Amino acid sequence: MRIQDDFHETYAVVLDGYHSFCIWLDTRSEKWCASKNVAIEPDAIDEIINRLSLPA
């Protein structure tokens, strides 16, 4: 789910086995970041972004 954020492209993510968390695109580093208290692999974040990017 996309979240209104004036500074970053931000999404709320809910996955089985995880608490909900946010991810956002850091435009300076051009990297996707996740909430600091979530233990998720960077590859999993990439998979989430790929799924969000799929055309409907």
CSV table of N, CA and C in Angstrom, one decimal:
chain,number,residue,atom,x,y,z
A,1,MET,N,0.8,-1.2,0.0
A,1,MET,CA,0.0,0.0,0.0
A,1,MET,C,0.9,1.2,0.0
A,2,ARG,N,0.7,2.1,-0.9
A,2,ARG,CA,1.4,3.4,-1.0
A,2,ARG,C,1.0,4.3,0.1
A,3,ILE,N,1.9,5.0,0.7
A,3,ILE,CA,1.7,5.9,1.8
A,3,ILE,C,2.0,7.3,1.3
A,4,GLN,N,1.2,8.3,1.7
A,4,GLN,CA,1.5,9.7,1.3
A,4,GLN,C,2.7,10.1,2.1
A,5,ASP,N,3.8,10.5,1.4
A,5,ASP,CA,5.0,11.0,2.1
A,5,ASP,C,5.6,12.1,1.1
A,6,ASP,N,5.8,13.2,1.7
A,6,ASP,CA,6.3,14.3,0.8
A,6,ASP,C,7.7,14.2,0.5
A,7,PHE,N,8.5,13.3,1.1
A,7,PHE,CA,9.9,13.2,1.0
A,7,PHE,C,10.4,12.0,0.2
A,8,HIS,N,9.7,10.9,0.3
A,8,HIS,CA,10.1,9.6,-0.3
A,8,HIS,C,9.0,8.9,-0.9
A,9,GLU,N,9.3,8.0,-1.8
A,9,GLU,CA,8.3,7.0,-2.3
A,9,GLU,C,8.2,5.9,-1.2
A,10,THR,N,7.1,5.9,-0.6
A,10,THR,CA,7.0,5.0,0.6
A,10,THR,C,5.8,4.1,0.5
A,11,TYR,N,6.0,2.8,1.0
A,11,TYR,CA,4.9,1.8,1.0
A,11,TYR,C,4.9,1.2,2.4
A,12,ALA,N,3.7,0.8,2.8
A,12,ALA,CA,3.4,-0.1,4.0
A,12,ALA,C,3.4,-1.5,3.5
A,13,VAL,N,4.1,-2.4,4.1
A,13,VAL,CA,4.1,-3.8,3.7
A,13,VAL,C,3.7,-4.7,4.8
A,14,VAL,N,2.8,-5.7,4.5
A,14,VAL,CA,2.4,-6.7,5.5
A,14,VAL,C,2.7,-8.0,4.9
A,15,LEU,N,3.5,-8.8,5.6
A,15,LEU,CA,3.9,-10.2,5.1
A,15,LEU,C,3.6,-11.2,6.1
A,16,ASP,N,3.2,-12.4,5.7
A,16,ASP,CA,3.0,-13.5,6.7
A,16,ASP,C,4.3,-13.7,7.4
A,17,GLY,N,4.3,-13.8,8.7
A,17,GLY,CA,5.4,-14.1,9.5
A,17,GLY,C,6.2,-12.9,9.9
A,18,TYR,N,5.8,-11.7,9.5
A,18,TYR,CA,6.4,-10.4,9.9
A,18,TYR,C,5.4,-9.5,10.4
A,19,HIS,N,5.8,-8.5,11.2
A,19,HIS,CA,5.0,-7.4,11.5
A,19,HIS,C,4.9,-6.5,10.3
A,20,SER,N,3.9,-5.7,10.2
A,20,SER,CA,3.9,-4.7,9.1
A,20,SER,C,5.1,-3.7,9.3
A,21,PHE,N,5.6,-3.2,8.2
A,21,PHE,CA,6.7,-2.3,8.2
A,21,PHE,C,6.6,-1.4,7.0
A,22,CYS,N,7.4,-0.4,7.0
A,22,CYS,CA,7.5,0.5,5.9
A,22,CYS,C,8.8,0.4,5.1
A,23,ILE,N,8.7,0.6,3.8
A,23,ILE,CA,9.9,0.7,3.0
A,23,ILE,C,9.8,2.0,2.2
A,24,TRP,N,11.0,2.5,1.9
A,24,TRP,CA,11.0,3.8,1.1
A,24,TRP,C,12.2,3.9,0.3
A,25,LEU,N,12.2,4.7,-0.7
A,25,LEU,CA,13.3,4.8,-1.6
A,25,LEU,C,14.1,6.1,-1.2
A,26,ASP,N,15.3,5.8,-0.8
A,26,ASP,CA,16.2,6.9,-0.4
A,26,ASP,C,16.8,7.5,-1.7
A,27,THR,N,16.3,8.7,-2.1
A,27,THR,CA,16.7,9.2,-3.4
A,27,THR,C,18.2,9.6,-3.5
A,28,ARG,N,18.8,9.9,-2.3
A,28,ARG,CA,20.2,10.2,-2.4
A,28,ARG,C,21.1,9.0,-2.7
A,29,SER,N,20.8,7.9,-2.1
A,29,SER,CA,21.6,6.7,-2.4
A,29,SER,C,21.0,5.8,-3.4
A,30,GLU,N,19.7,6.1,-3.8
A,30,GLU,CA,18.9,5.3,-4.8
A,30,GLU,C,18.8,3.9,-4.3
A,31,LYS,N,18.6,3.7,-3.0
A,31,LYS,CA,18.5,2.4,-2.4
A,31,LYS,C,17.1,2.3,-1.6
A,32,TRP,N,16.5,1.2,-1.6
A,32,TRP,CA,15.3,1.0,-0.8
A,32,TRP,C,15.7,0.7,0.6
A,33,CYS,N,15.0,1.3,1.5
A,33,CYS,CA,15.3,1.1,3.0
A,33,CYS,C,14.1,0.5,3.6
A,34,ALA,N,14.3,-0.1,4.8
A,34,ALA,CA,13.2,-0.7,5.6
A,34,ALA,C,13.3,-0.1,7.0
A,35,SER,N,12.1,-0.1,7.7
A,35,SER,CA,12.1,0.3,9.1
A,35,SER,C,13.3,-0.3,9.8
A,36,LYS,N,13.9,0.4,10.7
A,36,LYS,CA,15.1,-0.1,11.4
A,36,LYS,C,14.8,-1.3,12.3
A,37,ASN,N,13.6,-1.5,12.8
A,37,ASN,CA,13.4,-2.6,13.7
A,37,ASN,C,12.9,-3.8,13.0
A,38,VAL,N,12.9,-3.9,11.7
A,38,VAL,CA,12.5,-5.1,10.9
A,38,VAL,C,13.7,-5.8,10.5
A,39,ALA,N,13.7,-7.1,10.7
A,39,ALA,CA,14.8,-8.0,10.3
A,39,ALA,C,14.4,-8.7,9.0
A,40,ILE,N,14.7,-8.0,7.9
A,40,ILE,CA,14.4,-8.5,6.6
A,40,ILE,C,15.6,-8.4,5.7
A,41,GLU,N,15.8,-9.4,4.9
A,41,GLU,CA,17.0,-9.4,4.0
A,41,GLU,C,16.8,-8.4,2.9
A,42,PRO,N,17.9,-7.8,2.4
A,42,PRO,CA,17.8,-6.8,1.3
A,42,PRO,C,17.2,-7.5,0.0
A,43,ASP,N,17.5,-8.8,-0.2
A,43,ASP,CA,16.9,-9.5,-1.4
A,43,ASP,C,15.4,-9.6,-1.2
A,44,ALA,N,14.9,-9.7,0.0
A,44,ALA,CA,13.4,-9.7,0.2
A,44,ALA,C,12.8,-8.4,-0.2
A,45,ILE,N,13.5,-7.3,0.2
A,45,ILE,CA,13.0,-5.9,-0.1
A,45,ILE,C,13.0,-5.8,-1.7
A,46,ASP,N,14.0,-6.3,-2.4
A,46,ASP,CA,14.0,-6.2,-3.8
A,46,ASP,C,12.8,-7.0,-4.4
A,47,GLU,N,12.5,-8.1,-3.8
A,47,GLU,CA,11.3,-8.9,-4.3
A,47,GLU,C,10.0,-8.2,-4.1
A,48,ILE,N,9.9,-7.5,-3.0
A,48,ILE,CA,8.7,-6.7,-2.7
A,48,ILE,C,8.6,-5.6,-3.7
A,49,ILE,N,9.6,-4.9,-4.0
A,49,ILE,CA,9.6,-3.8,-5.0
A,49,ILE,C,9.2,-4.4,-6.4
A,50,ASN,N,9.8,-5.5,-6.7
A,50,ASN,CA,9.5,-6.1,-8.0
A,50,ASN,C,8.0,-6.4,-8.1
A,51,ARG,N,7.4,-6.9,-7.0
A,51,ARG,CA,6.0,-7.2,-7.1
A,51,ARG,C,5.1,-6.0,-7.1
A,52,LEU,N,5.6,-4.9,-6.4
A,52,LEU,CA,4.8,-3.6,-6.4
A,52,LEU,C,4.9,-3.0,-7.8
A,53,SER,N,6.0,-3.3,-8.5
A,53,SER,CA,6.2,-2.7,-9.8
A,53,SER,C,5.5,-3.4,-11.0
A,54,LEU,N,5.0,-4.6,-10.8
A,54,LEU,CA,4.4,-5.3,-11.8
A,54,LEU,C,3.1,-4.6,-12.4
A,55,PRO,N,3.0,-4.5,-13.7
A,55,PRO,CA,1.8,-3.8,-14.2
A,55,PRO,C,0.5,-4.6,-13.9
A,56,ALA,N,-0.5,-3.9,-13.6
A,56,ALA,CA,-1.8,-4.5,-13.2
A,56,ALA,C,-2.5,-5.0,-14.4
